[in-house]
C-alpha cells in the first residue's frame, strides 16, 4: 500500500528570489540531516531549461530502534531538478537509492508563480511512501510520512529565511567544498556498486 503526504506553502517572495534560495539551501545548519549534496550532472536542455541531477546523503537522528534496524541511520537520495526560467517553474523529483527493497520514498516538489499574486511563489509537494516489510509495512509507511512532513516543514522555513536574507541584502552563500575522492558521496561503495546510470534514473523519475 502507498501512503501519500501533500504539502503546500505560499512564499511572500518573487519566484526569482525563492528559486535563488532553493539553489542555496545547502549546506544549512537548520537542515543538519542533509550531510552533503553532490552535483552529478548539470546541463541546458533543448527547451532552454536547466536540468540538474544531484546525490544527497541524509542521516536521520533519534530514530526508533525498529526503524533503524530496517532502514539504518543514513540513506542516499537521487534527485533531478528541472528549472524553466521562461515559464518560471521549478520541479524537483527525488527517490531513495538505499534500502529500496525495504521501502521507496518518491517525492515531487514544484515551485511556480502564485496564480493570484505574481509577487508570491506557490510551493507544492507530494511524497509517496511504499514499504515492503512483512507485518510492519503500514507502520513504517506512517512513520516515514510523519518524519517526512517534519523535515519538509524545516525545509520550508530554511528557504524562507534565505529569502529574507536575500530580500534584505544580507545573504551570504555558504561555502561549498571542492569534490574529491576523499569526501564525495559518489565514491561511496553503494554508489559504485549500483553503477548509477544518470540518464536511466532521470527517466525513472520523469515517470513519477
XYZ file of C-alpha atoms in Angstrom:
208
model
C 0.000 0.000 0.000
C 1.143 3.543 -0.742
C 0.830 6.369 1.772
C 0.848 9.908 0.406
C 1.578 13.216 2.071
C 0.887 16.561 0.413
C 2.344 19.901 1.457
C 1.753 23.414 0.164
C 3.092 26.806 1.150
C 2.986 30.350 -0.182
C 6.267 32.240 -0.042
C 5.749 36.028 0.137
C 8.593 36.478 -2.326
C 9.007 36.598 -6.091
C 9.780 33.307 -7.854
C 13.270 34.553 -8.777
C 14.085 35.094 -5.098
C 12.659 31.749 -3.962
C 14.494 29.739 -6.604
C 17.743 31.501 -5.766
C 17.135 30.487 -2.156
C 16.402 26.935 -3.316
C 19.787 26.620 -5.007
C 21.484 27.938 -1.861
C 19.567 25.723 0.564
C 22.558 23.516 1.452
C 24.693 23.337 3.480
C 22.390 24.577 6.231
C 22.683 24.146 9.992
C 18.883 24.006 10.250
C 18.870 21.017 7.902
C 21.670 19.064 9.535
C 20.123 15.753 8.463
C 21.359 16.507 4.932
C 25.067 15.853 5.385
C 26.105 16.721 1.860
C 24.832 17.154 -1.683
C 26.945 16.398 -4.764
C 26.090 17.623 -8.255
C 26.364 14.719 -10.708
C 25.304 16.497 -13.868
C 24.102 19.924 -14.970
C 23.075 20.977 -18.450
C 20.719 23.119 -20.513
C 18.184 21.030 -22.440
C 16.708 21.721 -25.883
C 13.914 23.787 -24.314
C 16.319 26.093 -22.513
C 15.683 24.566 -19.086
C 18.399 23.958 -16.523
C 18.478 20.235 -15.679
C 20.460 19.276 -12.581
C 20.990 15.839 -11.068
C 22.311 15.523 -7.531
C 23.085 12.846 -4.971
C 22.476 13.589 -1.294
C 23.493 11.793 1.862
C 20.788 12.040 4.526
C 21.242 10.926 8.130
C 18.274 10.912 10.484
C 18.783 11.345 14.207
C 16.776 9.828 17.057
C 15.217 7.056 15.008
C 13.272 4.353 16.864
C 15.211 1.112 17.086
C 12.804 -0.795 14.871
C 13.139 1.834 12.121
C 16.920 1.862 12.375
C 17.028 -1.917 12.057
C 15.015 -1.710 8.834
C 16.452 1.412 7.211
C 19.677 2.226 9.004
C 20.694 5.753 10.011
C 21.763 7.063 6.621
C 20.374 6.886 3.128
C 21.354 8.176 -0.291
C 18.833 10.153 -2.297
C 18.914 10.763 -6.047
C 17.201 13.891 -7.322
C 16.560 15.625 -10.620
C 15.621 19.297 -10.815
C 14.261 20.980 -13.938
C 14.223 24.777 -13.756
C 12.373 26.665 -16.502
C 13.205 30.398 -16.259
C 10.792 31.315 -19.056
C 7.748 29.589 -17.558
C 9.033 30.299 -14.043
C 8.555 26.738 -12.929
C 10.978 24.581 -10.965
C 10.273 20.877 -10.463
C 12.324 18.616 -8.211
C 11.827 14.845 -8.192
C 13.687 12.563 -5.815
C 13.854 8.922 -4.786
C 15.882 6.953 -2.265
C 18.685 4.729 -3.520
C 19.359 2.959 -0.221
C 17.169 0.161 1.131
C 14.846 0.151 -1.877
C 13.951 -3.473 -1.147
C 12.610 -2.273 2.215
C 10.854 0.942 1.203
C 10.717 3.570 -1.523
C 10.133 7.262 -0.955
C 9.318 9.238 -4.093
C 8.856 12.985 -3.789
C 7.887 15.739 -6.215
C 8.252 19.425 -5.325
C 7.036 22.245 -7.568
C 7.733 25.985 -7.315
C 5.558 28.235 -9.501
C 4.383 31.836 -9.601
C 1.322 32.174 -7.385
C -1.774 32.277 -9.635
C -3.309 35.177 -7.688
C -0.208 37.247 -6.976
C 2.809 37.357 -9.281
C 4.970 38.664 -6.427
C 4.490 35.454 -4.457
C 5.570 31.852 -5.056
C 3.459 28.728 -4.647
C 5.224 25.631 -3.354
C 3.502 22.257 -3.690
C 4.967 18.889 -2.719
C 3.796 15.301 -2.748
C 5.599 12.357 -1.176
C 4.678 8.724 -1.760
C 5.970 6.060 0.618
C 5.754 2.338 -0.080
C 7.135 -0.232 2.371
C 7.764 -3.901 1.649
C 8.466 -5.221 5.157
C 6.121 -8.024 6.275
C 3.850 -7.180 9.216
C 5.174 -3.632 9.760
C 4.794 -2.076 6.309
C 1.904 0.169 7.313
C 3.679 1.256 10.483
C 6.860 2.035 8.559
C 4.944 3.989 5.920
C 3.151 6.032 8.583
C 6.411 6.810 10.362
C 8.124 7.800 7.102
C 5.260 10.110 6.110
C 5.249 11.728 9.554
C 9.015 12.231 9.615
C 8.902 13.490 6.029
C 6.308 16.114 6.959
C 8.566 17.326 9.770
C 11.607 17.664 7.519
C 9.501 19.343 4.811
C 8.412 21.982 7.326
C 12.049 22.579 8.273
C 12.949 22.929 4.602
C 10.207 25.493 4.027
C 11.415 27.562 6.979
C 15.020 27.331 5.790
C 14.149 28.571 2.295
C 12.049 31.393 3.729
C 14.912 32.509 5.962
C 17.262 32.594 2.974
C 14.637 34.571 1.028
C 14.515 37.109 3.861
C 18.293 37.438 3.799
C 18.286 37.906 0.018
C 15.495 40.489 0.223
C 17.316 42.413 2.958
C 20.638 42.247 1.138
C 22.350 40.298 3.917
C 22.580 36.891 2.245
C 25.974 35.219 2.241
C 26.281 31.986 0.210
C 27.520 29.024 2.226
C 30.947 27.629 1.470
C 30.848 24.594 -0.799
C 33.940 22.420 -0.813
C 35.501 21.021 -3.954
C 34.558 17.397 -4.547
C 37.365 14.865 -4.342
C 37.661 11.134 -3.861
C 38.034 11.515 -0.109
C 34.873 13.487 0.585
C 32.460 12.777 -2.243
C 29.442 10.561 -1.727
C 29.871 9.331 -5.294
C 32.901 7.387 -4.066
C 30.772 5.517 -1.538
C 30.702 1.734 -2.190
C 26.914 1.860 -2.533
C 27.206 4.291 -5.405
C 29.928 2.298 -7.103
C 28.014 -0.952 -6.619
C 24.909 0.500 -8.246
C 26.980 1.789 -11.188
C 24.392 4.541 -11.313
C 23.187 5.495 -14.778
C 22.155 9.136 -14.515
C 20.053 9.085 -17.671
C 18.246 5.949 -16.572
C 17.459 7.407 -13.164
C 16.218 10.621 -14.762
C 13.879 8.603 -16.954
C 12.584 6.732 -13.898
C 11.915 9.987 -12.053
C 10.252 11.578 -15.072
C 7.656 8.812 -14.896
C 6.676 9.740 -11.345
